[in-house]
XYZ file of N, CA, C and O in Angstrom:
724
model
N 30.033 21.476 108.742
C 31.182 20.635 108.485
C 30.913 19.702 107.300
O 31.774 19.531 106.449
N 29.705 19.107 107.269
C 29.351 18.231 106.164
C 29.385 18.986 104.841
O 29.819 18.435 103.827
N 28.926 20.219 104.860
C 28.906 21.021 103.638
C 30.322 21.274 103.129
O 30.571 21.247 101.922
N 31.238 21.510 104.043
C 32.620 21.758 103.665
C 33.215 20.504 103.022
O 33.902 20.579 102.004
N 32.953 19.362 103.567
C 33.457 18.094 103.025
C 32.841 17.849 101.651
O 33.530 17.447 100.712
N 31.537 18.097 101.532
C 30.869 17.926 100.241
C 31.490 18.826 99.180
O 31.716 18.404 98.054
N 31.775 20.078 99.562
C 32.362 21.028 98.617
C 33.766 20.604 98.217
O 34.138 20.668 97.045
N 34.564 20.140 99.173
C 35.919 19.672 98.856
C 35.874 18.443 97.951
O 36.665 18.320 97.023
N 34.935 17.563 98.200
C 34.769 16.375 97.378
C 34.338 16.765 95.954
O 34.845 16.226 94.969
N 33.420 17.719 95.869
C 32.975 18.208 94.567
C 34.148 18.811 93.800
O 34.346 18.529 92.622
N 34.947 19.636 94.462
C 36.101 20.253 93.822
C 37.120 19.208 93.368
O 37.699 19.316 92.294
N 37.309 18.178 94.182
C 38.229 17.103 93.840
C 37.760 16.388 92.568
O 38.528 16.173 91.641
N 36.479 16.046 92.519
C 35.933 15.370 91.343
C 35.987 16.280 90.109
O 36.302 15.807 89.003
N 35.685 17.533 90.298
C 35.759 18.482 89.178
C 37.184 18.598 88.667
O 37.410 18.656 87.445
N 38.146 18.603 89.562
C 39.550 18.680 89.170
C 39.944 17.470 88.332
O 40.615 17.601 87.295
N 39.509 16.293 88.728
C 39.792 15.069 87.972
C 39.149 15.151 86.585
O 39.789 14.861 85.564
N 37.882 15.563 86.536
C 37.185 15.670 85.258
C 37.832 16.706 84.336
O 37.979 16.477 83.131
N 38.227 17.838 84.902
C 38.878 18.870 84.090
C 40.204 18.367 83.522
O 40.536 18.655 82.362
N 40.946 17.618 84.301
C 42.198 17.039 83.796
C 41.921 16.053 82.664
O 42.664 15.997 81.682
N 40.844 15.285 82.779
C 40.462 14.366 81.708
C 40.091 15.135 80.449
O 40.467 14.752 79.335
N 39.349 16.227 80.613
C 38.967 17.059 79.465
C 40.216 17.634 78.806
O 40.349 17.606 77.574
N 41.148 18.145 79.611
C 42.391 18.699 79.060
C 43.135 17.646 78.241
O 43.645 17.934 77.160
N 43.194 16.439 78.750
C 43.875 15.358 78.046
C 43.171 15.032 76.731
O 43.803 14.843 75.697
N 41.849 14.985 76.755
C 41.083 14.704 75.530
C 41.270 15.823 74.498
O 41.421 15.558 73.311
N 41.275 17.076 74.955
C 41.485 18.212 74.052
C 42.882 18.132 73.438
O 43.059 18.353 72.239
N 43.868 17.775 74.243
C 45.233 17.620 73.731
C 45.269 16.557 72.630
O 45.874 16.748 71.579
N 44.576 15.446 72.847
C 44.528 14.376 71.846
C 43.800 14.830 70.577
O 44.228 14.528 69.463
N 42.704 15.566 70.754
C 41.984 16.080 69.586
C 42.874 16.993 68.748
O 42.899 16.902 67.522
N 43.612 17.865 69.421
C 44.522 18.770 68.703
C 45.607 17.983 67.981
O 45.994 18.319 66.866
N 46.086 16.910 68.610
C 47.105 16.061 67.975
C 46.554 15.414 66.708
O 47.295 15.158 65.755
N 45.250 15.165 66.672
C 44.604 14.604 65.483
C 44.237 15.676 64.459
O 43.647 15.383 63.425
N 44.541 16.933 64.774
C 44.306 18.002 63.803
C 42.978 18.720 63.950
O 42.618 19.532 63.100
N 42.228 18.444 65.009
C 40.968 19.140 65.218
C 41.282 20.572 65.640
O 42.111 20.809 66.518
N 40.626 21.518 64.994
C 40.918 22.932 65.229
C 40.225 23.439 66.495
O 39.195 22.922 66.912
N 40.809 24.486 67.079
C 40.274 25.076 68.307
C 38.805 25.458 68.175
O 38.021 25.276 69.098
N 38.430 26.001 67.017
C 37.048 26.449 66.820
C 36.074 25.285 66.942
O 34.989 25.422 67.505
N 36.447 24.125 66.402
C 35.573 22.960 66.483
C 35.444 22.490 67.933
O 34.360 22.129 68.381
N 36.554 22.494 68.649
C 36.535 22.090 70.061
C 35.684 23.054 70.869
O 34.851 22.643 71.677
N 35.879 24.353 70.628
C 35.106 25.356 71.364
C 33.619 25.245 71.058
O 32.786 25.418 71.939
N 33.291 24.950 69.824
C 31.883 24.808 69.454
C 31.242 23.658 70.216
O 30.112 23.773 70.701
N 31.966 22.558 70.338
C 31.437 21.412 71.085
C 31.294 21.777 72.567
O 30.270 21.484 73.188
N 32.300 22.419 73.116
C 32.248 22.794 74.533
C 31.118 23.789 74.812
O 30.518 23.765 75.877
N 30.864 24.661 73.835
C 29.790 25.649 73.994
C 28.459 25.137 73.460
O 27.492 25.877 73.394
N 28.455 23.877 73.032
C 27.268 23.233 72.471
C 26.703 24.013 71.285
O 25.503 24.082 71.079
N 27.610 24.622 70.508
C 27.200 25.330 69.302
C 27.133 24.332 68.156
O 27.858 23.341 68.129
N 26.301 24.644 67.204
C 26.275 23.852 65.984
C 27.221 24.526 65.006
O 26.914 25.563 64.429
N 28.396 23.945 64.863
C 29.441 24.555 64.057
C 29.153 24.420 62.564
O 29.431 25.308 61.781
N 28.574 23.297 62.164
C 28.315 23.036 60.764
C 26.815 22.968 60.507
O 26.207 21.916 60.658
N 26.193 24.091 60.117
C 24.759 24.022 59.810
C 24.515 23.233 58.528
O 25.394 23.127 57.670
N 23.324 22.686 58.425
C 22.941 22.007 57.189
C 22.829 23.044 56.078
O 22.427 24.179 56.313
N 23.169 22.618 54.870
C 22.988 23.461 53.706
C 21.808 22.864 52.937
O 21.871 21.724 52.495
N 20.739 23.650 52.844
C 19.515 23.178 52.198
C 19.340 23.926 50.883
O 19.420 25.158 50.845
N 19.111 23.157 49.811
C 18.733 23.745 48.524
C 17.242 23.482 48.381
O 16.813 22.337 48.267
N 16.449 24.548 48.442
C 14.991 24.408 48.444
C 14.473 24.069 47.042
O 15.220 24.116 46.064
N 13.188 23.789 46.977
C 12.541 23.498 45.680
C 12.689 24.658 44.706
O 12.712 24.472 43.497
N 12.783 25.867 45.247
C 12.943 27.070 44.418
C 14.413 27.435 44.218
O 14.723 28.551 43.813
N 15.297 26.518 44.571
C 16.741 26.691 44.424
C 17.305 27.824 45.288
O 18.307 28.442 44.931
N 16.637 28.067 46.399
C 17.215 28.974 47.385
C 18.224 28.165 48.197
O 18.041 26.961 48.404
N 19.264 28.824 48.652
C 20.265 28.165 49.493
C 20.073 28.687 50.906
O 20.091 29.895 51.143
N 19.863 27.749 51.838
C 19.571 28.111 53.219
C 20.512 27.346 54.141
O 20.697 26.131 53.990
N 21.109 28.062 55.090
C 21.875 27.420 56.151
C 20.915 27.192 57.301
O 20.285 28.142 57.781
N 20.810 25.946 57.729
C 19.813 25.582 58.733
C 20.497 24.941 59.936
O 21.194 23.941 59.803
N 20.311 25.561 61.093
C 20.792 24.975 62.340
C 19.619 24.906 63.300
O 18.517 25.350 62.986
N 19.855 24.353 64.471
C 18.786 24.234 65.455
C 18.227 25.597 65.853
O 17.044 25.735 66.115
N 19.110 26.598 65.890
C 18.694 27.917 66.366
C 18.048 28.794 65.300
O 17.190 29.603 65.594
N 18.519 28.654 64.036
C 18.038 29.612 63.044
C 18.223 29.083 61.629
O 18.898 28.098 61.386
N 17.600 29.812 60.705
C 17.787 29.590 59.277
C 18.263 30.888 58.662
O 17.756 31.956 58.999
N 19.245 30.782 57.806
C 19.779 31.962 57.129
C 19.739 31.704 55.630
O 20.299 30.717 55.147
N 19.050 32.589 54.913
C 19.003 32.491 53.453
C 20.295 33.089 52.896
O 20.673 34.208 53.241
N 20.963 32.336 52.048
C 22.225 32.772 51.460
C 21.912 33.388 50.099
O 21.460 32.698 49.189
N 22.124 34.683 49.994
C 21.822 35.418 48.755
C 23.034 35.411 47.838
O 24.148 35.725 48.271
N 22.800 35.055 46.582
C 23.850 35.082 45.559
C 23.242 35.561 44.246
O 22.074 35.310 43.985
N 24.065 36.207 43.436
C 23.649 36.568 42.085
C 23.379 35.264 41.333
O 23.995 34.239 41.624
N 22.485 35.280 40.345
C 22.121 34.036 39.658
C 23.296 33.244 39.074
O 23.356 32.030 39.240
N 24.238 33.901 38.424
C 25.347 33.153 37.830
C 26.265 32.580 38.916
O 26.733 31.445 38.806
N 26.490 33.335 39.972
C 27.313 32.841 41.087
C 26.620 31.642 41.735
O 27.257 30.624 42.030
N 25.302 31.750 41.926
C 24.547 30.638 42.507
C 24.575 29.428 41.590
O 24.711 28.289 42.055
N 24.465 29.638 40.287
C 24.522 28.526 39.330
C 25.884 27.825 39.416
O 25.951 26.590 39.396
N 26.950 28.596 39.540
C 28.289 28.014 39.703
C 28.342 27.206 41.004
O 28.832 26.075 41.026
N 27.800 27.773 42.071
C 27.817 27.071 43.358
C 27.036 25.756 43.268
O 27.519 24.710 43.713
N 25.860 25.801 42.682
C 25.045 24.593 42.548
C 25.716 23.559 41.643
O 25.600 22.349 41.888
N 26.424 24.025 40.625
C 27.161 23.109 39.758
C 28.184 22.324 40.577
O 28.232 21.085 40.510
N 28.980 23.026 41.352
C 30.007 22.350 42.152
C 29.387 21.516 43.274
O 29.891 20.446 43.601
N 28.294 22.007 43.839
C 27.620 21.257 44.903
C 27.067 19.935 44.374
O 27.053 18.929 45.075
N 26.658 19.932 43.118
C 26.095 18.711 42.543
C 27.173 17.740 42.038
O 26.850 16.662 41.558
N 28.424 18.131 42.183
C 29.548 17.259 41.809
C 30.475 17.096 43.022
O 31.524 17.742 43.100
N 30.113 16.221 43.960
C 30.924 16.069 45.176
C 32.365 15.641 44.899
O 33.246 15.913 45.708
N 32.590 15.007 43.769
C 33.946 14.587 43.416
C 34.802 15.774 42.983
O 36.023 15.686 42.896
N 34.154 16.896 42.693
C 34.852 18.097 42.278
C 34.961 18.204 40.764
O 34.604 17.283 40.024
N 35.445 19.347 40.337
C 35.618 19.629 38.908
C 37.002 20.243 38.728
O 37.344 21.218 39.407
N 37.771 19.663 37.837
C 39.062 20.249 37.480
C 38.762 21.449 36.587
O 38.030 21.327 35.604
N 39.307 22.599 36.935
C 38.951 23.836 36.223
C 39.253 23.760 34.731
O 38.509 24.327 33.927
N 40.288 23.055 34.340
C 40.579 22.983 32.895
C 39.519 22.176 32.150
O 39.450 22.241 30.924
N 38.649 21.459 32.891
C 37.557 20.708 32.270
C 36.223 21.463 32.328
O 35.196 20.916 31.943
N 36.252 22.696 32.792
C 35.013 23.480 32.902
C 34.232 23.603 31.597
O 33.003 23.593 31.637
N 34.883 23.697 30.440
C 34.091 23.778 29.212
C 33.125 22.593 29.043
O 32.057 22.747 28.452
N 33.483 21.433 29.598
C 32.607 20.259 29.526
C 31.315 20.450 30.320
O 30.366 19.689 30.143
N 31.287 21.435 31.201
C 30.138 21.664 32.081
C 29.317 22.878 31.663
O 28.414 23.296 32.384
N 29.616 23.444 30.499
C 28.932 24.665 30.057
C 27.426 24.452 29.906
O 26.633 25.288 30.360
N 27.003 23.343 29.306
C 25.565 23.088 29.136
C 24.880 22.900 30.486
O 23.773 23.400 30.697
N 25.532 22.200 31.384
C 24.952 21.982 32.717
C 24.825 23.301 33.476
O 23.808 23.560 34.123
N 25.841 24.145 33.383
C 25.795 25.458 34.036
C 24.683 26.305 33.427
O 23.941 26.985 34.154
N 24.530 26.256 32.114
C 23.465 27.001 31.436
C 22.098 26.519 31.927
O 21.214 27.336 32.212
N 21.928 25.214 32.035
C 20.653 24.654 32.504
C 20.365 25.102 33.938
O 19.221 25.454 34.271
N 21.394 25.114 34.789
C 21.201 25.584 36.171
C 20.810 27.058 36.184
O 19.911 27.463 36.934
N 21.470 27.856 35.365
C 21.135 29.276 35.296
C 19.673 29.457 34.891
O 18.952 30.268 35.480
N 19.232 28.686 33.904
C 17.846 28.802 33.439
C 16.848 28.343 34.503
O 15.720 28.836 34.543
N 17.239 27.409 35.373
C 16.373 27.027 36.505
C 16.215 28.193 37.483
O 15.159 28.372 38.083
N 17.277 28.981 37.621
C 17.247 30.112 38.549
C 16.527 31.320 37.970
O 15.938 32.103 38.705
N 16.592 31.481 36.667
C 15.984 32.628 35.984
C 15.156 32.149 34.799
O 15.443 32.489 33.647
N 14.104 31.353 35.030
C 13.372 30.736 33.921
C 12.683 31.734 32.995
O 12.511 31.465 31.813
N 12.303 32.881 33.499
C 11.555 33.852 32.687
C 12.455 34.798 31.910
O 11.984 35.519 31.038
N 13.738 34.816 32.256
C 14.634 35.780 31.637
C 15.241 35.301 30.327
O 15.670 36.105 29.503
N 15.311 33.992 30.134
C 15.978 33.479 28.940
C 17.466 33.753 29.020
O 18.008 34.068 30.072
N 18.113 33.649 27.888
C 19.563 33.863 27.840
C 19.881 35.032 26.916
O 19.827 34.900 25.692
N 20.205 36.141 27.516
C 20.634 37.292 26.711
C 22.055 37.012 26.219
O 22.738 36.111 26.714
N 22.494 37.786 25.272
C 23.866 37.628 24.755
C 24.884 37.863 25.874
O 25.914 37.203 25.930
N 24.567 38.811 26.731
C 25.479 39.111 27.850
C 25.610 37.912 28.782
O 26.715 37.558 29.208
N 24.503 37.255 29.102
C 24.524 36.086 29.986
C 25.247 34.925 29.299
O 26.046 34.228 29.922
N 24.961 34.705 28.001
C 25.656 33.645 27.269
C 27.169 33.850 27.333
O 27.929 32.913 27.566
N 27.597 35.096 27.124
C 29.030 35.406 27.177
C 29.573 35.170 28.585
O 30.670 34.623 28.749
N 28.817 35.551 29.612
C 29.259 35.344 30.997
C 29.428 33.860 31.304
O 30.375 33.462 31.987
N 28.516 33.039 30.800
C 28.609 31.590 31.024
C 29.819 31.024 30.285
O 30.566 30.208 30.839
N 30.034 31.474 29.066
C 31.214 31.034 28.315
C 32.481 31.461 29.051
O 33.431 30.676 29.202
N 32.500 32.695 29.547
C 33.677 33.197 30.270
C 33.953 32.401 31.547
O 35.100 32.071 31.843
N 32.902 32.095 32.302
C 33.095 31.390 33.577
C 33.539 29.942 33.359
O 34.203 29.357 34.209
N 33.227 29.385 32.200
C 33.655 28.021 31.906
C 34.952 27.988 31.089
O 35.400 26.910 30.689
N 35.535 29.142 30.875
C 36.819 29.226 30.174
C 37.930 29.277 31.225
O 38.118 30.299 31.879
N 38.669 28.188 31.399
C 39.675 28.142 32.463
C 40.853 29.093 32.253
O 41.616 29.322 33.189
N 40.978 29.663 31.049
C 42.084 30.601 30.819
C 41.734 32.015 31.280
O 42.608 32.870 31.343
N 40.472 32.239 31.599
C 40.050 33.547 32.103
C 39.943 33.489 33.624
O 39.913 32.418 34.226
N 39.804 34.624 34.235
C 39.755 34.696 35.695
C 38.329 34.647 36.240
O 38.119 34.684 37.442
N 37.341 34.535 35.383
C 35.950 34.630 35.811
C 35.584 33.594 36.868
O 34.920 33.913 37.855
N 36.015 32.347 36.699
C 35.675 31.307 37.682
C 36.308 31.626 39.036
O 35.682 31.418 40.082
N 37.522 32.157 39.022
C 38.177 32.512 40.288
C 37.450 33.656 40.985
O 37.351 33.685 42.217
N 36.928 34.592 40.193
C 36.141 35.685 40.766
C 34.867 35.148 41.428
O 34.498 35.589 42.514
N 34.220 34.194 40.764
C 32.994 33.603 41.325
C 33.320 32.843 42.618
O 32.592 32.924 43.598
N 34.421 32.112 42.614
C 34.838 31.372 43.814
C 35.112 32.334 44.973
O 34.734 32.060 46.124
N 35.752 33.455 44.675
C 36.051 34.455 45.705
C 34.752 35.059 46.258
O 34.626 35.279 47.474
N 33.780 35.316 45.390
C 32.485 35.848 45.853
C 31.782 34.850 46.765
O 31.204 35.220 47.782
N 31.815 33.581 46.372
C 31.167 32.540 47.182
C 31.811 32.485 48.562
O 31.124 32.459 49.585
N 33.131 32.492 48.608
C 33.845 32.461 49.899
C 33.460 33.676 50.752
O 33.200 33.547 51.949
N 33.406 34.836 50.124
C 33.067 36.067 50.856
C 31.640 35.994 51.408
O 31.385 36.404 52.536
N 30.719 35.464 50.616
C 29.328 35.355 51.067
C 29.231 34.469 52.299
O 28.622 34.836 53.298
N 29.842 33.296 52.259
C 29.775 32.383 53.400
C 30.547 32.911 54.607
O 30.221 32.593 55.744
N 31.550 33.739 54.358
C 32.303 34.345 55.461
C 31.421 35.257 56.308
O 31.707 35.495 57.479
N 30.349 35.756 55.717
C 29.434 36.612 56.460
C 28.537 35.851 57.427
O 27.909 36.455 58.290
N 28.468 34.527 57.289
C 27.560 33.723 58.117
C 28.269 32.737 59.028
O 27.709 32.316 60.035
N 29.459 32.310 58.648
C 30.094 31.169 59.307
C 31.419 31.537 59.956
O 32.066 32.507 59.561
N 31.816 30.722 60.911
C 33.110 30.876 61.563
C 34.208 30.724 60.502
O 34.098 29.876 59.619
N 35.270 31.518 60.587
C 36.336 31.460 59.578
C 36.914 30.060 59.344
O 37.285 29.718 58.227
N 36.989 29.242 60.387
C 37.535 27.888 60.224
C 36.564 26.942 59.522
O 36.942 25.849 59.128
N 35.316 27.358 59.377
C 34.284 26.503 58.800
C 33.987 26.879 57.348
O 33.554 26.033 56.565
N 34.254 28.106 56.983
C 33.941 28.603 55.631
C 34.517 27.692 54.555
O 33.863 27.408 53.550
N 35.715 27.189 54.785
C 36.389 26.377 53.755
C 35.594 25.136 53.364
O 35.753 24.622 52.264
N 34.722 24.651 54.225
C 33.922 23.469 53.909
C 32.718 23.813 53.015
O 32.208 22.955 52.314
N 32.271 25.058 53.060
C 31.101 25.499 52.295
C 31.506 26.163 50.984
O 30.709 26.228 50.058
N 32.702 26.696 50.922
C 33.191 27.363 49.717
C 33.912 26.350 48.831
O 34.104 25.195 49.215
N 34.297 26.778 47.647
C 35.050 25.914 46.746
C 36.516 25.945 47.135
O 37.067 27.014 47.378
N 37.106 24.764 47.191
C 38.522 24.694 47.541
C 39.178 23.568 46.775
O 38.521 22.668 46.265
N 40.473 23.641 46.697
C 41.262 22.622 46.017
C 42.572 23.212 45.558
O 42.668 24.411 45.305
N 43.561 22.358 45.457
C 44.885 22.805 45.051
C 44.916 23.085 43.544
O 44.132 22.522 42.786
N 45.846 23.912 43.164
C 46.025 24.284 41.762
C 46.224 23.019 40.913
O 47.034 22.162 41.237
N 45.455 22.921 39.842
C 45.566 21.781 38.943
C 44.732 20.573 39.353
O 44.563 19.639 38.583
N 44.224 20.582 40.591
C 43.386 19.477 41.070
C 41.925 19.909 41.050
O 41.616 21.079 40.845
N 41.044 18.965 41.288
C 39.612 19.263 41.292
C 39.271 20.265 42.396
O 39.741 20.137 43.518
N 38.462 21.247 42.047
C 37.894 22.169 43.030
C 36.572 21.571 43.470
O 35.807 21.055 42.652
N 36.300 21.625 44.758
C 35.056 21.050 45.243
C 34.610 21.708 46.534
O 35.358 22.435 47.179
N 33.372 21.414 46.871
C 32.797 21.838 48.145
C 32.938 20.636 49.067
O 32.350 19.583 48.820
N 33.736 20.780 50.116
C 34.097 19.629 50.951
C 33.136 19.369 52.109
O 33.386 18.481 52.921
N 32.053 20.110 52.154
C 31.062 19.895 53.209
C 30.587 18.445 53.163
O 30.223 17.956 52.092
N 30.592 17.740 54.311
C 30.086 16.359 54.299
C 28.675 16.314 53.717
O 27.817 17.124 54.057
N 28.448 15.387 52.809
C 27.188 15.342 52.065
C 25.979 15.014 52.924
O 24.853 15.272 52.510
N 26.186 14.492 54.124
C 25.032 14.278 55.003
C 24.504 15.605 55.531
O 23.416 15.666 56.098
N 25.261 16.693 55.326
C 24.807 18.022 55.727
C 24.212 18.802 54.562
O 23.824 19.961 54.716
N 24.140 18.189 53.386
C 23.568 18.835 52.197
C 22.213 18.202 51.916
O 22.116 17.001 51.706
N 21.178 19.015 51.920
C 19.805 18.548 51.672
C 19.319 19.203 50.383
O 19.268 20.427 50.273
N 18.969 18.365 49.414
C 18.392 18.835 48.157
C 16.880 18.608 48.234
O 16.432 17.468 48.121
N 16.113 19.664 48.411
C 14.645 19.524 48.410
C 14.110 19.492 46.988
O 12.929 19.262 46.785
N 14.979 19.723 46.028
C 14.573 19.764 44.623
C 14.393 18.366 44.041
O 13.800 18.215 42.981
N 14.913 17.363 44.691
C 14.875 15.990 44.148
C 13.620 15.270 44.551
O 13.006 15.484 45.517
């Protein structure tokens, strides 16, 4: 008999707690929190892994459970690092102003290769806002992160921004670790 009362009491308390959780979830949704973020918290998943740029300029997603090395072609990685190093973002029509910085990043990634004419042209093309090269690089970056992250989270790691406004990586900077500094 005592066990039955204990079980009914447990169920009663669980029912109250579940109703409280439902109410909190409703409020979170009203504030714009997405289902994936709520589910990650409920499942105790780490939804937003740290993004680490190593001393060798490797990009690694680091969570409590694992580390994943993010592979990118050198020019795509140089573009990503350029935007990552400018949290305020870059307006694409101002990309020519960043050509020297992008070149320097590329040379950090490929110090022994130098700059062939083909690479110089690729850098000029990617910093030319009238060409589609930067959009192609942005699409590659999004696709790469889509292979590792939940679809609702990719937008924080990839480049985003409205047409005519600064494109940026919106990942909170406390989740970005530069081991190169």
